[in-house]
C-alpha atoms as an extended CHARMM CRD file, in Angstrom:
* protein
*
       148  EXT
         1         1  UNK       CA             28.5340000000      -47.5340000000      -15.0020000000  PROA      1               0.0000000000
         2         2  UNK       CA             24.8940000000      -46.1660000000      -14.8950000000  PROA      2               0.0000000000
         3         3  UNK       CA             25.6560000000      -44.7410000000      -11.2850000000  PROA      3               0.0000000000
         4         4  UNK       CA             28.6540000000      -43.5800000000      -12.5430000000  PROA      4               0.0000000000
         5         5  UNK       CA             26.4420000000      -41.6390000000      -15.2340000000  PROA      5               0.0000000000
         6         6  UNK       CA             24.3050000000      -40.7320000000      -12.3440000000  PROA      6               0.0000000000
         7         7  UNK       CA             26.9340000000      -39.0260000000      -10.7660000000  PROA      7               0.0000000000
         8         8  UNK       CA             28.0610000000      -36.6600000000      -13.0920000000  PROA      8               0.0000000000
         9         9  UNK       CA             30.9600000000      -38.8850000000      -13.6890000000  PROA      9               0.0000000000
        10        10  UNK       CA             30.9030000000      -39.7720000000      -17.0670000000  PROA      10              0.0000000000
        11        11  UNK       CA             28.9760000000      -36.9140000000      -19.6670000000  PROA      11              0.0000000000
        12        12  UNK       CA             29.9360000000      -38.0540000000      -23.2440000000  PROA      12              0.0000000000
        13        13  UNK       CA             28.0590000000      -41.2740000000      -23.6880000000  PROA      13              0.0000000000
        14        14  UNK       CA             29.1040000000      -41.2300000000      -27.7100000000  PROA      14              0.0000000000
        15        15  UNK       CA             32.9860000000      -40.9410000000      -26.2110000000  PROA      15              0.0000000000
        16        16  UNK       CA             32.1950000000      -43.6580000000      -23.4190000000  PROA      16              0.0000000000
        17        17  UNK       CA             30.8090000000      -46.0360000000      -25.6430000000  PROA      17              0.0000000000
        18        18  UNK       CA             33.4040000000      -45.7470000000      -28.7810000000  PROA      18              0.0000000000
        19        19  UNK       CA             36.0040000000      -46.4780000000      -26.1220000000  PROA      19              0.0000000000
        20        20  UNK       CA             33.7030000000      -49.2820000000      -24.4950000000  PROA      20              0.0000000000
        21        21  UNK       CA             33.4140000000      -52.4840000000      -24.7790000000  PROA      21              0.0000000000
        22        22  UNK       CA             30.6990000000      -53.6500000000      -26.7890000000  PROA      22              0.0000000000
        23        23  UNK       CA             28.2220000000      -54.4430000000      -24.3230000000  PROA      23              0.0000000000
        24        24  UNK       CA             28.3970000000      -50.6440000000      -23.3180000000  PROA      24              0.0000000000
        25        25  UNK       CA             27.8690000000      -49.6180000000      -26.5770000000  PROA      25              0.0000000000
        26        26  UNK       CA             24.6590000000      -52.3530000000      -26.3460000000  PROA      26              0.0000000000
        27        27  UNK       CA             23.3450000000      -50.9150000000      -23.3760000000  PROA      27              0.0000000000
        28        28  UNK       CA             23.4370000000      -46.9890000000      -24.5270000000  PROA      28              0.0000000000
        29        29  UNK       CA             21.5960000000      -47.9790000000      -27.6070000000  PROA      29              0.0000000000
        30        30  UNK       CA             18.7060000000      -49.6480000000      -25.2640000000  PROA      30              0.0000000000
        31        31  UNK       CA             18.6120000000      -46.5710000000      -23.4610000000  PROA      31              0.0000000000
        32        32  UNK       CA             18.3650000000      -44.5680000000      -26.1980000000  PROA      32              0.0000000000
        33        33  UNK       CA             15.4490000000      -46.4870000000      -27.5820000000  PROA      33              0.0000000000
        34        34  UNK       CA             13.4470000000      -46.8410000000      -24.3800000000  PROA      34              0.0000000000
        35        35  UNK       CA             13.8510000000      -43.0810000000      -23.6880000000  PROA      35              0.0000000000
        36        36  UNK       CA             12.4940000000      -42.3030000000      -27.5010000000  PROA      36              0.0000000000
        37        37  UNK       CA             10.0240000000      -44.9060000000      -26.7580000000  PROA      37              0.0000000000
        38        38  UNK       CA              9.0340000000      -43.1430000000      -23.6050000000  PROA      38              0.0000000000
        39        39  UNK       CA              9.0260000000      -39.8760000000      -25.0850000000  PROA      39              0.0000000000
        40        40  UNK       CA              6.7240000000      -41.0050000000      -28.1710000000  PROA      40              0.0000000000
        41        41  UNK       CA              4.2620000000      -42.7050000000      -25.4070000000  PROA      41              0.0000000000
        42        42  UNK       CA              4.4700000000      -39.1820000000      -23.2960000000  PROA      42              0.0000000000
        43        43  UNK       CA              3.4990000000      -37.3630000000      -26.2240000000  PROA      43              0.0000000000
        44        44  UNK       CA              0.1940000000      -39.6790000000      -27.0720000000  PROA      44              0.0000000000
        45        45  UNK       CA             -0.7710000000      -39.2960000000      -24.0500000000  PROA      45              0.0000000000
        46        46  UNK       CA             -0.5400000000      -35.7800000000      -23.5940000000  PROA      46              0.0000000000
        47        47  UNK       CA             -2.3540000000      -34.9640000000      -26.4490000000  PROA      47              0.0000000000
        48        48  UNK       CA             -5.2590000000      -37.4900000000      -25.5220000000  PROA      48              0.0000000000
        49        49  UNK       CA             -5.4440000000      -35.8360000000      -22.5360000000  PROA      49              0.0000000000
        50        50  UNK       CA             -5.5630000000      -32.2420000000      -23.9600000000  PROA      50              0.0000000000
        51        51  UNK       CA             -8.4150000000      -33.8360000000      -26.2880000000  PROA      51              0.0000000000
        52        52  UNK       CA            -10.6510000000      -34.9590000000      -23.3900000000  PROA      52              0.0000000000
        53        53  UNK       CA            -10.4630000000      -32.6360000000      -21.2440000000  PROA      53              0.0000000000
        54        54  UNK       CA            -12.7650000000      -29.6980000000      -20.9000000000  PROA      54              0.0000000000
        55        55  UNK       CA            -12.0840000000      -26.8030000000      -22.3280000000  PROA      55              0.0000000000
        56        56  UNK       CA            -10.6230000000      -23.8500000000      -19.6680000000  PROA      56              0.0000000000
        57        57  UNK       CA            -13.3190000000      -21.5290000000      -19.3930000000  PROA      57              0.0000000000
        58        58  UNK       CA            -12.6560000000      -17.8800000000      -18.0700000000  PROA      58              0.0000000000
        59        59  UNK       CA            -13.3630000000      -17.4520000000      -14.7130000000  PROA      59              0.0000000000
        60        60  UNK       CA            -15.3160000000      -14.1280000000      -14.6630000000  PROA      60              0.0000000000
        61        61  UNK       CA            -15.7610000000      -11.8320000000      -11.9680000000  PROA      61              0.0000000000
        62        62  UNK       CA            -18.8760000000      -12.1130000000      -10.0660000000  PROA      62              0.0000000000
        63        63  UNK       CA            -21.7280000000      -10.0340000000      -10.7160000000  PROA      63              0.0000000000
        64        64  UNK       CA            -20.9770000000       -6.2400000000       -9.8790000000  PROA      64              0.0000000000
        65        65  UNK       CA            -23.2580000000       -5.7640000000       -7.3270000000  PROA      65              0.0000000000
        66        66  UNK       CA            -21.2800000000       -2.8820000000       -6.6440000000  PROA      66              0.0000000000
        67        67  UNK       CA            -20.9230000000       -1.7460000000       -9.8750000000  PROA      67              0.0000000000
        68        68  UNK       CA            -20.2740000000        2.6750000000       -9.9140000000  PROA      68              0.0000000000
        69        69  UNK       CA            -23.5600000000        3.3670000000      -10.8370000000  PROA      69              0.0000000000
        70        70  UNK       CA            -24.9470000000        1.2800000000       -8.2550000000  PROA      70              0.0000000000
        71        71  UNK       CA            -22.6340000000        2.2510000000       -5.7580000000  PROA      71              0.0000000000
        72        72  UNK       CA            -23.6570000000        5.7370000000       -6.2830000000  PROA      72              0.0000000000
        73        73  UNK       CA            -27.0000000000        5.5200000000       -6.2770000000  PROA      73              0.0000000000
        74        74  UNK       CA            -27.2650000000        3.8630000000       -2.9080000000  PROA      74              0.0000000000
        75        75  UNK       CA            -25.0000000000        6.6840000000       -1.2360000000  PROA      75              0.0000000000
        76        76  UNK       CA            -26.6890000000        8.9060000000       -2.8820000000  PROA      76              0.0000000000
        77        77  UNK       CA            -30.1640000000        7.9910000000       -1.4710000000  PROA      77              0.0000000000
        78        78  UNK       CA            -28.8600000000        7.4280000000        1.9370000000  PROA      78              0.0000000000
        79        79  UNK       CA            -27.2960000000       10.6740000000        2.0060000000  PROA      79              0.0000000000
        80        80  UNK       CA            -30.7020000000       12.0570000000        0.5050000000  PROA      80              0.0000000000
        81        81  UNK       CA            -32.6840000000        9.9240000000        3.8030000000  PROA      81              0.0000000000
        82        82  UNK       CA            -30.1460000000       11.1250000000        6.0670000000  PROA      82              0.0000000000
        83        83  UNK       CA            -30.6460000000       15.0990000000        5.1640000000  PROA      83              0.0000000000
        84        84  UNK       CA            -34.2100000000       14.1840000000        5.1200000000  PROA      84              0.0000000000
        85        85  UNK       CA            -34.2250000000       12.9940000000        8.3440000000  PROA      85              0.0000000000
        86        86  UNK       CA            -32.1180000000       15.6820000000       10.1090000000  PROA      86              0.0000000000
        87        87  UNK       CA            -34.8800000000       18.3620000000        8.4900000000  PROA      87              0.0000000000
        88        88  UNK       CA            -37.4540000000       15.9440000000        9.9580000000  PROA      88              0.0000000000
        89        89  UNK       CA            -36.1530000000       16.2200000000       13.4640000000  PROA      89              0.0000000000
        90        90  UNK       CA            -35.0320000000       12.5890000000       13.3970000000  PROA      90              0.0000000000
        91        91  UNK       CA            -31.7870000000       12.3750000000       14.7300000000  PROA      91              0.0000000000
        92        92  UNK       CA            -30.9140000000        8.6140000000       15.2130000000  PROA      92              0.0000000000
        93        93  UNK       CA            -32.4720000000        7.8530000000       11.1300000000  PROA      93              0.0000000000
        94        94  UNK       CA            -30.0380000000       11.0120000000       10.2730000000  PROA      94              0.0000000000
        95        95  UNK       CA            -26.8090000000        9.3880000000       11.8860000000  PROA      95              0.0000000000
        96        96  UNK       CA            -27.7930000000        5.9100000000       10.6250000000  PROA      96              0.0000000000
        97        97  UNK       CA            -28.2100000000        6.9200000000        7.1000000000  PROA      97              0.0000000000
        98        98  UNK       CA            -25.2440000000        9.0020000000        7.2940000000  PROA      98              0.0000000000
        99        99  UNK       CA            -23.1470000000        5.6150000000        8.2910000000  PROA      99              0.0000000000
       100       100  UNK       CA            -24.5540000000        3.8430000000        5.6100000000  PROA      100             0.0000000000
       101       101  UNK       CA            -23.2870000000        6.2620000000        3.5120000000  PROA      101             0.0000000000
       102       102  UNK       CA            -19.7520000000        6.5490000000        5.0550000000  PROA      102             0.0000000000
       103       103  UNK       CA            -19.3950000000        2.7010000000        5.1120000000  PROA      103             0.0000000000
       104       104  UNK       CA            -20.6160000000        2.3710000000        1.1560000000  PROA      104             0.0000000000
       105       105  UNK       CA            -18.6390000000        5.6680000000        0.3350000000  PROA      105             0.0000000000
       106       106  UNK       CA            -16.5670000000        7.5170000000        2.7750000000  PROA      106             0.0000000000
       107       107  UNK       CA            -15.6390000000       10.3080000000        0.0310000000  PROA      107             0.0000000000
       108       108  UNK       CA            -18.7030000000       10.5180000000       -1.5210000000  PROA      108             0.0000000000
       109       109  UNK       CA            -19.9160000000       14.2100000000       -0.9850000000  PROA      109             0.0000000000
       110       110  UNK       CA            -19.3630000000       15.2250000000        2.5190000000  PROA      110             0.0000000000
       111       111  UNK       CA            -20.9950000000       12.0150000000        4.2730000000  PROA      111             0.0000000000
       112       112  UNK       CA            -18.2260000000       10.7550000000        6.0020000000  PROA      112             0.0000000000
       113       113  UNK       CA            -17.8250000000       14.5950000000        7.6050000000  PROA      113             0.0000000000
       114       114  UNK       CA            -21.6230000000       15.0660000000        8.6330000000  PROA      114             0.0000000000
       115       115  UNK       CA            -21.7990000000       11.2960000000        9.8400000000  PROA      115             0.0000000000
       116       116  UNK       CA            -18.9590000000       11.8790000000       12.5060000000  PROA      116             0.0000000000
       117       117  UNK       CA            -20.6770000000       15.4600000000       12.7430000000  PROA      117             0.0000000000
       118       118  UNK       CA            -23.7140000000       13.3590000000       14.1990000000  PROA      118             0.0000000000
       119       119  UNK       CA            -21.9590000000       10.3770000000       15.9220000000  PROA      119             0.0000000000
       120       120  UNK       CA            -19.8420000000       13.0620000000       18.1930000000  PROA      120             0.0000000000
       121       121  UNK       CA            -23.5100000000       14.0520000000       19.3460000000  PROA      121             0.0000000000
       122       122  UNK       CA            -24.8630000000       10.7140000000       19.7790000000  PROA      122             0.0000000000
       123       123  UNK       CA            -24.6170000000       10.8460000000       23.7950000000  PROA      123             0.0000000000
       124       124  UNK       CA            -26.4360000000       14.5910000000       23.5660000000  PROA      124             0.0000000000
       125       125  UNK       CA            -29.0730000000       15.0720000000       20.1760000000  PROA      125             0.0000000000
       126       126  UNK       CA            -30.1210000000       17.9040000000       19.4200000000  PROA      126             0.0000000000
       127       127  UNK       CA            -33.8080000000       18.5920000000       21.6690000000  PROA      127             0.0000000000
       128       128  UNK       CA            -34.5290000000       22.1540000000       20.9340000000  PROA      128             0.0000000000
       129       129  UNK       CA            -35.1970000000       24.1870000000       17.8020000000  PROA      129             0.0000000000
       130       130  UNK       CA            -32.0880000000       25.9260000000       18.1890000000  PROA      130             0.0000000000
       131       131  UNK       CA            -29.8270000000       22.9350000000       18.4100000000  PROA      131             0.0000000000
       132       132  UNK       CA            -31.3350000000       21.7540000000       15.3890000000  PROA      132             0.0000000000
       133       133  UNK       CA            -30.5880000000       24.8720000000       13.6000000000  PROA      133             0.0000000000
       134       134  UNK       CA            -27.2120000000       25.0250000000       15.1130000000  PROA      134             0.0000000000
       135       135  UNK       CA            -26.4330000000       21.7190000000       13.2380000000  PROA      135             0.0000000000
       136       136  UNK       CA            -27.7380000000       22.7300000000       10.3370000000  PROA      136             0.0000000000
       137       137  UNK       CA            -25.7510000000       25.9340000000       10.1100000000  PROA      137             0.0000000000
       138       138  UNK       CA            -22.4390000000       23.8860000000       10.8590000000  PROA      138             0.0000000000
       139       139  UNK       CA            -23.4200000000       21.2600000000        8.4380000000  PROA      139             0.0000000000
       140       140  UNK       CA            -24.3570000000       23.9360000000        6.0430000000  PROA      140             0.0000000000
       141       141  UNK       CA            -21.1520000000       26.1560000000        6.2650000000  PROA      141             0.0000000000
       142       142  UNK       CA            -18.4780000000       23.1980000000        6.7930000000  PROA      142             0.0000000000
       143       143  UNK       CA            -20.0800000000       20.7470000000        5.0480000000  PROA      143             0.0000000000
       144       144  UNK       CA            -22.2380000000       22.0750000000        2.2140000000  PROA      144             0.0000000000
       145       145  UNK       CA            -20.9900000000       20.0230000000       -0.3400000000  PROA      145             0.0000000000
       146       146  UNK       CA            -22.8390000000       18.1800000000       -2.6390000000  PROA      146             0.0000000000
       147       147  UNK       CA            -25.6790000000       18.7020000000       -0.5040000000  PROA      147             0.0000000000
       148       148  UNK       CA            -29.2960000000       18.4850000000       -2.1270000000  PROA      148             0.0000000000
Protein backbone atom coordinates (compact mmCIF):
# COMPACT_ATOMS: atom_id res chain seq x y z
CA UNK A 1 0.00 0.00 0.00
CA UNK A 2 2.79 2.52 0.99
CA UNK A 3 4.50 1.83 -2.51
CA UNK A 4 1.36 2.11 -3.92
CA UNK A 5 1.24 5.72 -2.23
CA UNK A 6 4.71 6.08 -3.49
CA UNK A 7 3.67 5.74 -6.82
CA UNK A 8 1.22 8.20 -7.31
CA UNK A 9 -1.30 5.49 -7.11
CA UNK A 10 -3.41 6.23 -4.43
CA UNK A 11 -3.72 10.43 -3.48
CA UNK A 12 -6.73 10.65 -1.04
CA UNK A 13 -5.48 8.97 2.08
CA UNK A 14 -8.88 10.31 4.06
CA UNK A 15 -10.88 8.35 0.96
CA UNK A 16 -8.37 5.27 1.18
CA UNK A 17 -8.67 4.85 4.68
CA UNK A 18 -12.69 5.38 5.17
CA UNK A 19 -12.92 2.61 2.59
CA UNK A 20 -10.02 0.56 4.38
CA UNK A 21 -9.87 -1.80 6.57
CA UNK A 22 -9.07 -0.80 9.91
CA UNK A 23 -5.56 -1.51 10.08
CA UNK A 24 -5.17 1.08 7.14
CA UNK A 25 -6.92 3.51 8.87
CA UNK A 26 -4.23 2.48 11.95
CA UNK A 27 -1.35 2.90 9.91
CA UNK A 28 -2.31 6.54 8.30
CA UNK A 29 -2.86 7.79 11.76
CA UNK A 30 0.91 6.59 12.73
CA UNK A 31 2.04 8.35 9.85
CA UNK A 32 0.39 11.25 10.53
CA UNK A 33 1.78 11.44 14.02
CA UNK A 34 5.39 10.59 13.22
CA UNK A 35 5.40 13.19 10.38
CA UNK A 36 3.94 15.99 13.03
CA UNK A 37 6.39 14.54 15.34
CA UNK A 38 9.12 15.03 12.83
CA UNK A 39 8.06 18.31 11.86
CA UNK A 40 7.85 19.63 15.64
CA UNK A 41 11.57 18.06 16.15
CA UNK A 42 12.66 19.93 12.65
CA UNK A 43 11.44 23.04 13.94
CA UNK A 44 13.49 22.85 17.51
CA UNK A 45 16.17 22.26 15.87
CA UNK A 46 16.16 24.82 13.41
CA UNK A 47 15.67 27.43 15.67
CA UNK A 48 18.57 26.14 18.04
CA UNK A 49 20.58 26.29 15.28
CA UNK A 50 19.63 29.86 14.14
CA UNK A 51 20.35 30.70 18.00
CA UNK A 52 23.96 29.44 17.97
CA UNK A 53 25.13 30.34 15.16
CA UNK A 54 27.00 33.49 14.41
CA UNK A 55 25.46 36.18 13.27
CA UNK A 56 25.97 36.86 9.12
CA UNK A 57 28.12 39.70 8.97
CA UNK A 58 28.34 41.83 5.67
CA UNK A 59 31.04 41.03 3.66
CA UNK A 60 32.44 44.49 2.68
CA UNK A 61 34.45 45.38 -0.13
CA UNK A 62 38.06 45.58 0.42
CA UNK A 63 39.74 48.69 1.08
CA UNK A 64 39.58 51.11 -2.05
CA UNK A 65 42.95 51.32 -2.77
CA UNK A 66 41.79 52.58 -5.90
CA UNK A 67 39.38 54.73 -4.70
CA UNK A 68 38.71 58.08 -7.59
CA UNK A 69 40.59 60.34 -5.73
CA UNK A 70 43.39 58.11 -5.44
CA UNK A 71 43.21 56.90 -8.76
CA UNK A 72 43.53 60.37 -9.94
CA UNK A 73 46.09 61.52 -8.11
CA UNK A 74 48.53 58.85 -9.14
CA UNK A 75 47.79 59.52 -12.99
CA UNK A 76 47.93 62.70 -12.39
CA UNK A 77 51.52 62.74 -10.97
CA UNK A 78 52.76 60.31 -13.46
CA UNK A 79 51.50 62.29 -16.20
CA UNK A 80 53.07 65.41 -14.32
CA UNK A 81 56.79 63.07 -14.14
CA UNK A 82 56.28 62.06 -17.57
CA UNK A 83 55.94 65.87 -19.06
CA UNK A 84 58.66 66.57 -16.68
CA UNK A 85 60.80 64.24 -18.02
CA UNK A 86 60.24 64.82 -21.77
CA UNK A 87 61.20 68.79 -20.91
CA UNK A 88 64.20 67.23 -19.11
CA UNK A 89 65.47 65.44 -22.15
CA UNK A 90 64.70 62.08 -20.56
CA UNK A 91 63.10 60.04 -22.93
CA UNK A 92 62.88 56.43 -21.49
CA UNK A 93 61.44 58.18 -17.67
CA UNK A 94 58.93 60.13 -20.22
CA UNK A 95 57.57 56.84 -21.94
CA UNK A 96 57.62 54.95 -18.61
CA UNK A 97 55.62 57.44 -16.76
CA UNK A 98 53.42 57.86 -19.61
CA UNK A 99 52.58 53.85 -19.33
CA UNK A 100 51.98 54.11 -15.89
CA UNK A 101 49.57 56.47 -16.62
CA UNK A 102 47.87 54.63 -19.57
CA UNK A 103 47.77 51.34 -17.54
CA UNK A 104 46.15 53.25 -14.23
CA UNK A 105 44.00 55.48 -16.64
CA UNK A 106 43.94 55.11 -20.32
CA UNK A 107 41.36 58.18 -20.69
CA UNK A 108 42.68 60.23 -18.27
CA UNK A 109 43.82 63.49 -20.14
CA UNK A 110 45.63 62.59 -23.23
CA UNK A 111 48.12 59.89 -21.63
CA UNK A 112 47.18 57.03 -23.40
CA UNK A 113 47.78 59.30 -26.86
CA UNK A 114 51.32 60.76 -25.84
CA UNK A 115 52.36 57.26 -24.31
CA UNK A 116 51.91 55.46 -27.79
CA UNK A 117 53.25 58.95 -29.15
CA UNK A 118 56.57 57.84 -27.29
CA UNK A 119 56.46 53.98 -27.54
CA UNK A 120 56.22 54.34 -31.62
CA UNK A 121 59.73 56.12 -31.05
CA UNK A 122 61.15 53.77 -28.69
CA UNK A 123 63.56 52.07 -31.43
CA UNK A 124 64.67 55.93 -32.54
CA UNK A 125 64.46 58.82 -29.33
CA UNK A 126 64.67 61.86 -29.97
CA UNK A 127 68.91 62.93 -29.91
CA UNK A 128 68.86 66.42 -31.16
CA UNK A 129 67.27 69.68 -30.02
CA UNK A 130 65.10 69.68 -32.87
CA UNK A 131 63.62 66.25 -32.42
CA UNK A 132 62.85 67.19 -29.05
CA UNK A 133 61.02 70.18 -30.12
CA UNK A 134 59.42 68.31 -32.89
CA UNK A 135 57.73 66.12 -30.18
CA UNK A 136 56.81 68.70 -28.27
CA UNK A 137 55.04 70.60 -31.01
CA UNK A 138 53.08 67.29 -31.98
CA UNK A 139 52.35 66.59 -28.41
CA UNK A 140 51.42 70.15 -27.99
CA UNK A 141 49.04 70.58 -31.06
CA UNK A 142 47.45 66.89 -31.03
CA UNK A 143 47.63 66.28 -27.68
CA UNK A 144 47.39 69.43 -25.56
CA UNK A 145 44.85 68.36 -23.39
CA UNK A 146 44.84 68.58 -19.92
CA UNK A 147 48.36 69.23 -20.12
CA UNK A 148 50.07 71.19 -17.12
Amino acid sequence: RLNAIENGEETDSSQNTQNGAPEARALTQQIETKIDSLRGNLAREVEQVQMAAPPVQQRLPPPATSAPGKREQRVASLERTGFEAMLARDYETALDAFTKAREIWPGYHNVAEIQRLLAVRRDDPPQTEQDWLSLFEMALIKFSWGMP
